[in-house]
mmCIF file of C-alpha atoms and ligand atoms in Angstrom:
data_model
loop_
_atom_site.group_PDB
_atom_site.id
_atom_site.type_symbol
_atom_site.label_atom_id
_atom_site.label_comp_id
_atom_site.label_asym_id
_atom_site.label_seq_id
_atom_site.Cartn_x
_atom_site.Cartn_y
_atom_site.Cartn_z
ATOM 1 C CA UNK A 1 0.000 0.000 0.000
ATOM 2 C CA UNK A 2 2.987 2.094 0.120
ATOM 3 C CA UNK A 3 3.092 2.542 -3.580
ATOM 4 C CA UNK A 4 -0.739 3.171 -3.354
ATOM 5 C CA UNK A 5 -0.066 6.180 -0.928
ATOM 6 C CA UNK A 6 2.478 7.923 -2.777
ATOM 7 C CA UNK A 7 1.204 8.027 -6.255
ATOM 8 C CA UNK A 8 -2.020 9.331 -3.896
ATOM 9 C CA UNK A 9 -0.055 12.026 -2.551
ATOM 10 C CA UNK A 10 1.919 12.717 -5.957
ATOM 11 C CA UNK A 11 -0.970 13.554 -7.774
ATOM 12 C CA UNK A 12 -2.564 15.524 -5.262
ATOM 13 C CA UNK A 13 0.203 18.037 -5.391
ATOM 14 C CA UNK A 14 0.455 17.972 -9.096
ATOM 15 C CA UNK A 15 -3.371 18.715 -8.676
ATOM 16 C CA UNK A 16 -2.455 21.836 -6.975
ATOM 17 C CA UNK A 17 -2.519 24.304 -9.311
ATOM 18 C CA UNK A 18 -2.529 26.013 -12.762
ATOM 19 C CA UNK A 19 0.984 25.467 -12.942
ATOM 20 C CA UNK A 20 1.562 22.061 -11.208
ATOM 21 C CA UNK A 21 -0.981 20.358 -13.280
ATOM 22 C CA UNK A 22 0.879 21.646 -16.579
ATOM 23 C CA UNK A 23 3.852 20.645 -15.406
ATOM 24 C CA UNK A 24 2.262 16.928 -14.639
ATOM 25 C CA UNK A 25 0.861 17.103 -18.532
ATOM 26 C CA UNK A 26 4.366 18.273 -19.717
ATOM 27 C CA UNK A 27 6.457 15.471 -17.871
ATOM 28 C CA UNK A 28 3.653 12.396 -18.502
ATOM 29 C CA UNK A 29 3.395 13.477 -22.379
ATOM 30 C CA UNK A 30 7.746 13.654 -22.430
ATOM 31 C CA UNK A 31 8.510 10.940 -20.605
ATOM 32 C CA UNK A 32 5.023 8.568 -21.285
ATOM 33 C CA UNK A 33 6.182 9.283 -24.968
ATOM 34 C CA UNK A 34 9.052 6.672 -23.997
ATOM 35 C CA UNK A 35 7.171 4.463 -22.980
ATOM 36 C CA UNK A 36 4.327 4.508 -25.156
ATOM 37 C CA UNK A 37 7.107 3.840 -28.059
ATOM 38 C CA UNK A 38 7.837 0.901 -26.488
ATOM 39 C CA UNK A 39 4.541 -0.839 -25.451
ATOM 40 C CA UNK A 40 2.738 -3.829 -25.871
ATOM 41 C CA UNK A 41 -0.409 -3.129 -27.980
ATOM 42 C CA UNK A 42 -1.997 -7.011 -27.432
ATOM 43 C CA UNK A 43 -4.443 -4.946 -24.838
ATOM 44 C CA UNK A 44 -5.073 -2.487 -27.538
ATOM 45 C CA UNK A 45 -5.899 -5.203 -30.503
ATOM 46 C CA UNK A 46 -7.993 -7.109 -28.249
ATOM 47 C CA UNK A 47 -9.954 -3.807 -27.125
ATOM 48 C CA UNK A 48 -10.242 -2.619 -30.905
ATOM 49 C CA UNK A 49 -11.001 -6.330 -32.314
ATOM 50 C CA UNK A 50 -13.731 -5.632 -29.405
ATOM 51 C CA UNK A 51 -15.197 -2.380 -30.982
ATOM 52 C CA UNK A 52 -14.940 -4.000 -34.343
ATOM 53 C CA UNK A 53 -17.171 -6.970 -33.089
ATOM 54 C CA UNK A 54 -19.553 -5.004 -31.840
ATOM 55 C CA UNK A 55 -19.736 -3.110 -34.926
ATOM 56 C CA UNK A 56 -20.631 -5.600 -37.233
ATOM 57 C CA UNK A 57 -22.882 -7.397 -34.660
ATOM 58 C CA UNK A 58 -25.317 -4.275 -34.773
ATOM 59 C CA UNK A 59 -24.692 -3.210 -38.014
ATOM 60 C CA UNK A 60 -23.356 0.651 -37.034
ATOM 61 C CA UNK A 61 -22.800 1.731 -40.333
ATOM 62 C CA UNK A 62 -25.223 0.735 -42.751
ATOM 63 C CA UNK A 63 -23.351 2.770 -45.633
ATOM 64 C CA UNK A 64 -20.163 4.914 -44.871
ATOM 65 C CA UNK A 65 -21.310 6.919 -41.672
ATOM 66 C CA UNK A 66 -19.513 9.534 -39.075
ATOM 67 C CA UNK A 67 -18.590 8.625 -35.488
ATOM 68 C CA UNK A 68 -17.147 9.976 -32.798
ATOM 69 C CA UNK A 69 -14.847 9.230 -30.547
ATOM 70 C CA UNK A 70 -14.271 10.791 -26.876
ATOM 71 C CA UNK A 71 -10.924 10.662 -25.327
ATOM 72 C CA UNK A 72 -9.071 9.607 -28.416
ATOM 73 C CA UNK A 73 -5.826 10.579 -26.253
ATOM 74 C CA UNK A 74 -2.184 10.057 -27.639
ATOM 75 C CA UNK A 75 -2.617 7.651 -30.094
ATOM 76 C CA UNK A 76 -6.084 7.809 -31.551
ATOM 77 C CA UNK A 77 -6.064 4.374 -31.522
ATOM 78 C CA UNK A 78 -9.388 3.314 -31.700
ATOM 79 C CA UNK A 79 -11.285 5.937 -34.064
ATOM 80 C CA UNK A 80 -8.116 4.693 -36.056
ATOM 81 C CA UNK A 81 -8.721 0.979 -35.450
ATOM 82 C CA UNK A 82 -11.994 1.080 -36.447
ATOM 83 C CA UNK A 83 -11.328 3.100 -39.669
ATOM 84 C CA UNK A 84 -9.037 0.403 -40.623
ATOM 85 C CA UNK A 85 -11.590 -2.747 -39.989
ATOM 86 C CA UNK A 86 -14.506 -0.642 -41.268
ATOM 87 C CA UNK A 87 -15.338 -1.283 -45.370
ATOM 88 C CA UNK A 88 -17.212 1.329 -45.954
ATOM 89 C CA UNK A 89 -14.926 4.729 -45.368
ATOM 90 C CA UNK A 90 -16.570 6.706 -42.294
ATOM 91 C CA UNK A 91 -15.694 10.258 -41.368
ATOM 92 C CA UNK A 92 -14.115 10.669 -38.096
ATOM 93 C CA UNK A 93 -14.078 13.345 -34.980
ATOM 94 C CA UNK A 94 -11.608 12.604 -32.382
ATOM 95 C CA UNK A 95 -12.239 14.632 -29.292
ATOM 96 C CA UNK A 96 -10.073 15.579 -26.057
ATOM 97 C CA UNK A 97 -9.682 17.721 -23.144
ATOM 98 C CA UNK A 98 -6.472 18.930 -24.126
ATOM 99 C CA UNK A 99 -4.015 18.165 -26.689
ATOM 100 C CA UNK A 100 -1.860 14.982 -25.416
ATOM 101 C CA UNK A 101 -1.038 13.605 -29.551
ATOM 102 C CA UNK A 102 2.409 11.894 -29.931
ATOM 103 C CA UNK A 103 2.886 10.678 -33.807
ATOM 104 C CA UNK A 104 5.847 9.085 -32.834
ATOM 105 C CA UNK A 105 4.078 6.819 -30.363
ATOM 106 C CA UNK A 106 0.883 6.638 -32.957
ATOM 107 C CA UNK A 107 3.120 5.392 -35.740
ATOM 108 C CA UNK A 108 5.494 3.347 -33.453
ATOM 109 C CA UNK A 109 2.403 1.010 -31.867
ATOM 110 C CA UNK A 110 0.423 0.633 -35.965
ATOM 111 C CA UNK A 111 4.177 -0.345 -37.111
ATOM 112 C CA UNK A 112 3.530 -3.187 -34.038
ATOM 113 C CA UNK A 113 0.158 -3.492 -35.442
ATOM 114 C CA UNK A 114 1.899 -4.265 -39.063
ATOM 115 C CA UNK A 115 4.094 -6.725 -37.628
ATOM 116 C CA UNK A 116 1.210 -8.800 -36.591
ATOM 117 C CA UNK A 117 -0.399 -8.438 -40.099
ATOM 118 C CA UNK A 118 2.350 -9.985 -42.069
ATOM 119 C CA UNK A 119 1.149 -13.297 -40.669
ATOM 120 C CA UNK A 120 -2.722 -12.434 -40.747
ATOM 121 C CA UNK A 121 -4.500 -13.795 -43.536
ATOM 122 C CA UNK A 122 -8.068 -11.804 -42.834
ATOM 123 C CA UNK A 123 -6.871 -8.514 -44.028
ATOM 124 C CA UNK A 124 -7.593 -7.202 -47.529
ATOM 125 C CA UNK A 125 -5.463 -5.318 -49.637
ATOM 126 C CA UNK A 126 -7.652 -1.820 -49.004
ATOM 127 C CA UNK A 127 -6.939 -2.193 -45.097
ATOM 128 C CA UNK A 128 -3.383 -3.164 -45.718
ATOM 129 C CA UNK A 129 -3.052 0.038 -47.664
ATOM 130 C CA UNK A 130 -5.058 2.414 -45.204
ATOM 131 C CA UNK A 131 -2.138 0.930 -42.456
ATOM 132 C CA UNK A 132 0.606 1.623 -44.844
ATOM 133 C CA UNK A 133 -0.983 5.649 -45.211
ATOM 134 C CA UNK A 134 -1.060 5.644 -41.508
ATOM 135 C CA UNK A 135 2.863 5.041 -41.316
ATOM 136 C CA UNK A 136 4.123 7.273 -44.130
ATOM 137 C CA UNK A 137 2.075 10.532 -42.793
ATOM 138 C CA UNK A 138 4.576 13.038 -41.468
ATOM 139 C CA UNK A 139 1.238 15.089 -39.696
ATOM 140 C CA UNK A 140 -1.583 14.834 -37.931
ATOM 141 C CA UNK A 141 -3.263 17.074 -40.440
ATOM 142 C CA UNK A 142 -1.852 14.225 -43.078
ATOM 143 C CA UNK A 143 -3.521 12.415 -41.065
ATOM 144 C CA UNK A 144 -6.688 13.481 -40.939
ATOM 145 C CA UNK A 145 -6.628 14.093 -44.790
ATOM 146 C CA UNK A 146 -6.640 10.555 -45.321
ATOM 147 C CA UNK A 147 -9.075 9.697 -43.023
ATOM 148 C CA UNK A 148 -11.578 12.285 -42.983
ATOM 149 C CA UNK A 149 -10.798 13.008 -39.357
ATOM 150 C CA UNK A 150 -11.314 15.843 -37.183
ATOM 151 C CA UNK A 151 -9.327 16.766 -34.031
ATOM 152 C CA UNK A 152 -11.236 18.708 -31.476
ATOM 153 C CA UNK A 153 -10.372 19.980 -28.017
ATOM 154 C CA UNK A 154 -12.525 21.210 -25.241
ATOM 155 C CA UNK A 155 -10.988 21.733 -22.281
ATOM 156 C CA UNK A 156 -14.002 21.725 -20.407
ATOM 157 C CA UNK A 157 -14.829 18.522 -21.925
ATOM 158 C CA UNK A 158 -18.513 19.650 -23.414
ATOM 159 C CA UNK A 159 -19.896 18.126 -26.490
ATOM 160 C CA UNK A 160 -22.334 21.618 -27.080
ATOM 161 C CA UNK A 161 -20.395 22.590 -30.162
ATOM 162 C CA UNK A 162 -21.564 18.882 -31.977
ATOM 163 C CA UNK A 163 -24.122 18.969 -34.657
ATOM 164 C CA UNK A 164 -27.503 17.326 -33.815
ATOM 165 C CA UNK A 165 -28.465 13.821 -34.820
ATOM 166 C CA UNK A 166 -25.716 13.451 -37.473
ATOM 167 C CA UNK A 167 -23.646 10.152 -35.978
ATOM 168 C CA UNK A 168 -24.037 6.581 -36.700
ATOM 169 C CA UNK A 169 -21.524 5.823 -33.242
ATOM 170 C CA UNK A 170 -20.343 7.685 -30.130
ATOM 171 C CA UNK A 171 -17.536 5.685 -28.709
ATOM 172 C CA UNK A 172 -14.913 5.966 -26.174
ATOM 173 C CA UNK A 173 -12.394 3.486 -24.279
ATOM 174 C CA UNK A 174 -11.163 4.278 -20.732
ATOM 175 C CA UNK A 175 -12.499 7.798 -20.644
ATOM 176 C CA UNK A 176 -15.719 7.662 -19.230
ATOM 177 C CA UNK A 177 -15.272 7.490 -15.799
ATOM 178 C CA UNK A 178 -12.949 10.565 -16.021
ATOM 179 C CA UNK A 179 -15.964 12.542 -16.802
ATOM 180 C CA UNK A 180 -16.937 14.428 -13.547
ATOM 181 C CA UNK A 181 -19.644 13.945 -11.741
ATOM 182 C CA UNK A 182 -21.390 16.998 -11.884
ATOM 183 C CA UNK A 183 -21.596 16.977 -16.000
ATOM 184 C CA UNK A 184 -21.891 13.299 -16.620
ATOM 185 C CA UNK A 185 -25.173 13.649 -17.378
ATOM 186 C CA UNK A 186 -24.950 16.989 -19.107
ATOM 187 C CA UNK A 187 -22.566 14.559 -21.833
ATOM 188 C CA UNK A 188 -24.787 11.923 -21.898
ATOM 189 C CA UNK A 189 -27.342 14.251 -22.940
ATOM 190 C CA UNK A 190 -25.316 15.692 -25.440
ATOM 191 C CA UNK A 191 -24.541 11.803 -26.584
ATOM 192 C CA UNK A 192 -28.529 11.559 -27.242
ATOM 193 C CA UNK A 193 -28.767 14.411 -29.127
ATOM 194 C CA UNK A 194 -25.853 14.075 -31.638
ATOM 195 C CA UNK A 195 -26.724 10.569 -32.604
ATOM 196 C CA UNK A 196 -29.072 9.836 -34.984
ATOM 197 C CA UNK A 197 -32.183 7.895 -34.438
ATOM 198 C CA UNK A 198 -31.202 4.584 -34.415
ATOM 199 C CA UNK A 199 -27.376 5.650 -33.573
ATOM 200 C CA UNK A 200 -25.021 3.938 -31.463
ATOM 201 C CA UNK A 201 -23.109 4.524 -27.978
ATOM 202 C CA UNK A 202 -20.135 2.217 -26.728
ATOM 203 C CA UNK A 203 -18.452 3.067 -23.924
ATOM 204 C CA UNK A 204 -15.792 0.874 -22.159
ATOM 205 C CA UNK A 205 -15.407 2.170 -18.761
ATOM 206 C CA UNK A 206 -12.421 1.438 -15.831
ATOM 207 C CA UNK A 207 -14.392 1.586 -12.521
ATOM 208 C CA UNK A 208 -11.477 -0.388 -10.917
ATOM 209 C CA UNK A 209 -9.176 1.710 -8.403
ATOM 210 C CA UNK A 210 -7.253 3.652 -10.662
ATOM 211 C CA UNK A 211 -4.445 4.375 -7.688
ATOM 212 C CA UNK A 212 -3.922 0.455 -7.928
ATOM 213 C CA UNK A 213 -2.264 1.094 -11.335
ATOM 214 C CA UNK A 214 0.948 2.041 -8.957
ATOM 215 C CA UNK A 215 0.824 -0.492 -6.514
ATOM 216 C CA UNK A 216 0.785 -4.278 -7.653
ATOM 217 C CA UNK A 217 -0.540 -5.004 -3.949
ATOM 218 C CA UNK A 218 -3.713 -2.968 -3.790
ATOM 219 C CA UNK A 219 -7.140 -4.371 -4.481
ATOM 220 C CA UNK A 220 -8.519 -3.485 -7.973
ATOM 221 C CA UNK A 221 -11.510 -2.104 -5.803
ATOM 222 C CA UNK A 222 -9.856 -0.958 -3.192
ATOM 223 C CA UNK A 223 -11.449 2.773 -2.904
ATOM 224 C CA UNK A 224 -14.519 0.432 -1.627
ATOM 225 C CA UNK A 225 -13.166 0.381 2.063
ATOM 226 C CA UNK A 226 -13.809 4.395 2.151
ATOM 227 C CA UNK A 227 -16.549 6.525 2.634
ATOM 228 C CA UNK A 228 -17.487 8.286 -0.661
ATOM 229 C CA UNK A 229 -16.409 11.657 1.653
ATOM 230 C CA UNK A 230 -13.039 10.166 2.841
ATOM 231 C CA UNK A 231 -11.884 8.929 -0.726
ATOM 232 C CA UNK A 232 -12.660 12.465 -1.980
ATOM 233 C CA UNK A 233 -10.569 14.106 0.910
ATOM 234 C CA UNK A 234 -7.839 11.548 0.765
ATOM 235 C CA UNK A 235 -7.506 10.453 -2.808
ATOM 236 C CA UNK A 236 -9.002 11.960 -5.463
ATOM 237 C CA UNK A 237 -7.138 14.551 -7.323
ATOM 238 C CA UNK A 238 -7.556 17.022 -10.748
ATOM 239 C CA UNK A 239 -5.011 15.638 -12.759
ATOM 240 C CA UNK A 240 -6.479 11.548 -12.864
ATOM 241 C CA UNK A 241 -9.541 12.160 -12.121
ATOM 242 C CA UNK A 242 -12.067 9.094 -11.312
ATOM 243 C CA UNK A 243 -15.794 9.822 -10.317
ATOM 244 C CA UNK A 244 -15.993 6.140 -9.125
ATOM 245 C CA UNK A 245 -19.371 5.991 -10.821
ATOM 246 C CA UNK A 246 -20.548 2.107 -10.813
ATOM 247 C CA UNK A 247 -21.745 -0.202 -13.817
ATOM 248 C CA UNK A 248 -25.317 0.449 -12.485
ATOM 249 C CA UNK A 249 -24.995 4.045 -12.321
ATOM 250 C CA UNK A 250 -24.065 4.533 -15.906
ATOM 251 C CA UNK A 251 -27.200 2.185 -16.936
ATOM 252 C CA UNK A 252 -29.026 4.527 -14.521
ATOM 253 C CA UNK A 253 -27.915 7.136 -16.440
ATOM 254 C CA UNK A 254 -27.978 6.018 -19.917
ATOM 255 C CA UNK A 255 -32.000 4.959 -19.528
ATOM 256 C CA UNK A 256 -32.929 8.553 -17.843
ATOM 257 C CA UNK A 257 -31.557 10.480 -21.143
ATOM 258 C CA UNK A 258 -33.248 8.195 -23.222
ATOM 259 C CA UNK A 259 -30.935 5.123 -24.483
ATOM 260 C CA UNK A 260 -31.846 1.694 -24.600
ATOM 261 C CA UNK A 261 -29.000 -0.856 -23.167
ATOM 262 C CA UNK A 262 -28.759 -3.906 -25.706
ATOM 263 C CA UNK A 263 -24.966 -4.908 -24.127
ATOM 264 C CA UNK A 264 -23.198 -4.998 -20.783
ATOM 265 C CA UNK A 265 -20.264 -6.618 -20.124
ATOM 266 C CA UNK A 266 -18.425 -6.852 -16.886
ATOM 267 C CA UNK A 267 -14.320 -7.880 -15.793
ATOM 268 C CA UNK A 268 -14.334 -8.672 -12.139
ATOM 269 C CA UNK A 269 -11.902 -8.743 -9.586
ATOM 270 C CA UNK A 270 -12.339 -10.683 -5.931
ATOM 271 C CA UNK A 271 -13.448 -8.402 -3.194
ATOM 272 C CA UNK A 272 -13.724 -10.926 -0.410
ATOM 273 C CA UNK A 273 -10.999 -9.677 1.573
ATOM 274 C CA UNK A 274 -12.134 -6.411 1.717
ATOM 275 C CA UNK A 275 -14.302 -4.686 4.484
ATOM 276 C CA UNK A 276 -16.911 -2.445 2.277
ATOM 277 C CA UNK A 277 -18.102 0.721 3.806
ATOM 278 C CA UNK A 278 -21.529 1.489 4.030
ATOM 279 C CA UNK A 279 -22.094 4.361 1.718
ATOM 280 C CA UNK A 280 -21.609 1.558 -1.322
ATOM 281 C CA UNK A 281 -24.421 -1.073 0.569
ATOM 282 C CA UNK A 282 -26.672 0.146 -2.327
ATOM 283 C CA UNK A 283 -24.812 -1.738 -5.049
ATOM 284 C CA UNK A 284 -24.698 -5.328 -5.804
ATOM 285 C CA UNK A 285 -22.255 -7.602 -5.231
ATOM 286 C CA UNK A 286 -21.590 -7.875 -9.811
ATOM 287 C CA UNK A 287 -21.453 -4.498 -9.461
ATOM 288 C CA UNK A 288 -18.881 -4.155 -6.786
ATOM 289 C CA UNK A 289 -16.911 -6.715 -8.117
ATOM 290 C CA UNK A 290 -16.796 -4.911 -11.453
ATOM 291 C CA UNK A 291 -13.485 -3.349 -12.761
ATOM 292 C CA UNK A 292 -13.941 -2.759 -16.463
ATOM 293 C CA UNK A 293 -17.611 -2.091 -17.680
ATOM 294 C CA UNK A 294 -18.559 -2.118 -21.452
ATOM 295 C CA UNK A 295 -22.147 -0.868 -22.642
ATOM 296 C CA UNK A 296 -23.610 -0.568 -25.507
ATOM 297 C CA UNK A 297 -27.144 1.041 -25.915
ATOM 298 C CA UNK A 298 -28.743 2.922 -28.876
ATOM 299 C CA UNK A 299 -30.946 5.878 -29.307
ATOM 300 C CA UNK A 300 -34.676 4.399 -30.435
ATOM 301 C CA UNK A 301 -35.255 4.881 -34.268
ATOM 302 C CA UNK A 302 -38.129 6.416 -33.163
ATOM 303 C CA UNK A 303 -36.859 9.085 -31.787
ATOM 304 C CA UNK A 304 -35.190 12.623 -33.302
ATOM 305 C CA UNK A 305 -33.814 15.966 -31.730
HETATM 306 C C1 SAM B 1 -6.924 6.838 -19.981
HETATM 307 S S1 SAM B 1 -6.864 7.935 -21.282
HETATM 308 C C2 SAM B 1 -7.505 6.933 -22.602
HETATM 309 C C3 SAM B 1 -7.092 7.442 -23.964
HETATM 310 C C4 SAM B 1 -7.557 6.571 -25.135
HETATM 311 N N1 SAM B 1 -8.977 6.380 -25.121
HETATM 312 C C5 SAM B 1 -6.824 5.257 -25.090
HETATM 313 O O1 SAM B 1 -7.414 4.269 -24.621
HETATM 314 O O2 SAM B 1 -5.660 5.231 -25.524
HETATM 315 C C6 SAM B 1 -8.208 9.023 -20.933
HETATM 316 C C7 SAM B 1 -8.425 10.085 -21.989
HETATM 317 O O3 SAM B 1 -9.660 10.766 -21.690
HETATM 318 C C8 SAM B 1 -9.470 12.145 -21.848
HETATM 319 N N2 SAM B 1 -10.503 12.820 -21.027
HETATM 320 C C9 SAM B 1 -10.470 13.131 -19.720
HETATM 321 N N3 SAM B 1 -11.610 13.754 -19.350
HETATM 322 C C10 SAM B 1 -12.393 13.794 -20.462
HETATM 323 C C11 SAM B 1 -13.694 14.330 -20.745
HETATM 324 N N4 SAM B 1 -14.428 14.929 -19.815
HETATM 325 N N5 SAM B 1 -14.191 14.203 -22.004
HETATM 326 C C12 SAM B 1 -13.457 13.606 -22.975
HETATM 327 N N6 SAM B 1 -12.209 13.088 -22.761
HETATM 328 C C13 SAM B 1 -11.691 13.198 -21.532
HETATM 329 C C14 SAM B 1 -8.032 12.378 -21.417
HETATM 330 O O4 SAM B 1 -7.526 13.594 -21.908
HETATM 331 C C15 SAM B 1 -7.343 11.160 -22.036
HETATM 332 O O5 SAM B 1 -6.970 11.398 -23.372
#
């Protein structure tokens, strides 16, 4: 729990102010750049095989189509992803809270992501090509050329400036639960309206202990053994924020602005060995043991506006 502590303490000081929270930005985009050169991407694959799945299960896009994607962060991995496993060409907007892009790290992990193709007989010559665009660009705004992308940051993370009920998909991996609290449902909102009638959300969402990351030792879930008020006061923090928003709480959610849920799915971690406070006797036991929750619900065909 030692590890837990620190990186708890860390990022409350780097949450301190204008300047400390640049400075975390400036020294996790220089030195996670590194790193990020140098990763695995099998978790990646098997998240955007995942989107790609889903995709064709519920027919998303009928004929061409837009979608969006929230969070896209350094890589724009899955808006990406998806453009390359999609066979109809579908025009992209890639949104963020502030400007985190490496195209070193982008082109270094779809060179990976090449590797692994030489030996894969499912890909056509068209997706082999849209690969091969993605590592000769020299720019994002290459980039985006060739795939009919958009970048767009808000740094207060609202979706207002979207046209209405012009996307096929809303998507977003590992972003949701950094939302805050107080405008999660102002977003989801703003999810309803953009889509059109018939359109798709799917959101994969980390409601495990993100403080964990640092420390091998600490339960997945392990936030559960506070009070909502103590693990505000002791370990939440600006820079990674988490609103520790359950699996049930985003159906909750979801249903009140109008969706319909056709998908969950849950990863679960034990909890048995931890003492659960109170203020989380509301949820059920799935629900507590959940650490990565996937939905996917549409917007009625019924429906417009
Ligand atoms: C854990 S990273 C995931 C990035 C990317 N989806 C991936 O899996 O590589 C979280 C991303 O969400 C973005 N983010 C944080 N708050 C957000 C908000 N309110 N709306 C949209 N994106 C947000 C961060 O800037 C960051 O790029």
């Amino acid at each position: 729990m030692v590890k837990y502590l620190a990186a708890a303490v860390m990022l409350k000081m780097f949450s301190l102010n204008k300047f400390t929270r640049s400075s975390y930005r400036y020294l996790g985009n220089k030195f996670g750049q590194k790193k990020r050169q140098q990763q695995n991407i099998d978790m990646y694959v098997n998240r955007g095989d995942l989107l790609v799945q889903l995709i064709k299960k519920y027919s998303v896009f009928k004929d061409g189509g837009a979608a969006v994607e929230l969070g896209t962060g350094w890589i724009h991995w899955f808006g990406l992803y998806l453009a390359l496993h999609n066979d109809k060409k579908i025009s992209l907007d890639l949104f963020d809270v502030w400007d985190n892009r490496q195209l070193d790290a982008l082109k270094g992990a779809f060179n990976k992501l090449s590797c692994q193709w030489e030996h894969d007989t499912s890909k056509n010559t068209t997706q082999r090509n849209r690969l091969s665009s993605i590592l000769s660009v020299n720019s994002f705004d290459e980039l985006y050329r060739i795939f009919d992308a958009k970048y767009t940051i808000d740094n207060e993370g609202s979706l207002a400036g979207y046209p209405s009920t012009n996307y096929d998909l809303i998507f977003s991996f590992h972003v949701m639960e950094h939302i805050n609290r107080d405008s999660i449902e102002e977003s989801i909102e703003h999810m309803f309206r953009m889509l059109k009638p018939g359109g798709f959300c799917i959101h994969q969402i980390g409601i495990d202990d993100h403080l964990a990351h640092y420390d091998s030792k600490a339960s997945q879930k392990n936030y559960l053994q506070f009070s909502l008020t103590k693990r505000k006061y002791l370990f939440e923090n600006i820079v990674q924020y988490h609103n520790v928003l359950q699996g049930d709480d985003y159906q909750n959610l979801f249903r009140k602005k109008g969706f319909e849920i056709i998908e969950i799915d849950r990863e679960r971690c034990d909890i048995s060995r931890l003492t659960i406070h109170d203020d989380w006797s509301n949820y059920s036991r799935e629900d507590l043991e959940t650490t990565i929750f996937t939905i996917v619900c549409h917007k009625p065909a019924n429906v417009n506006g």
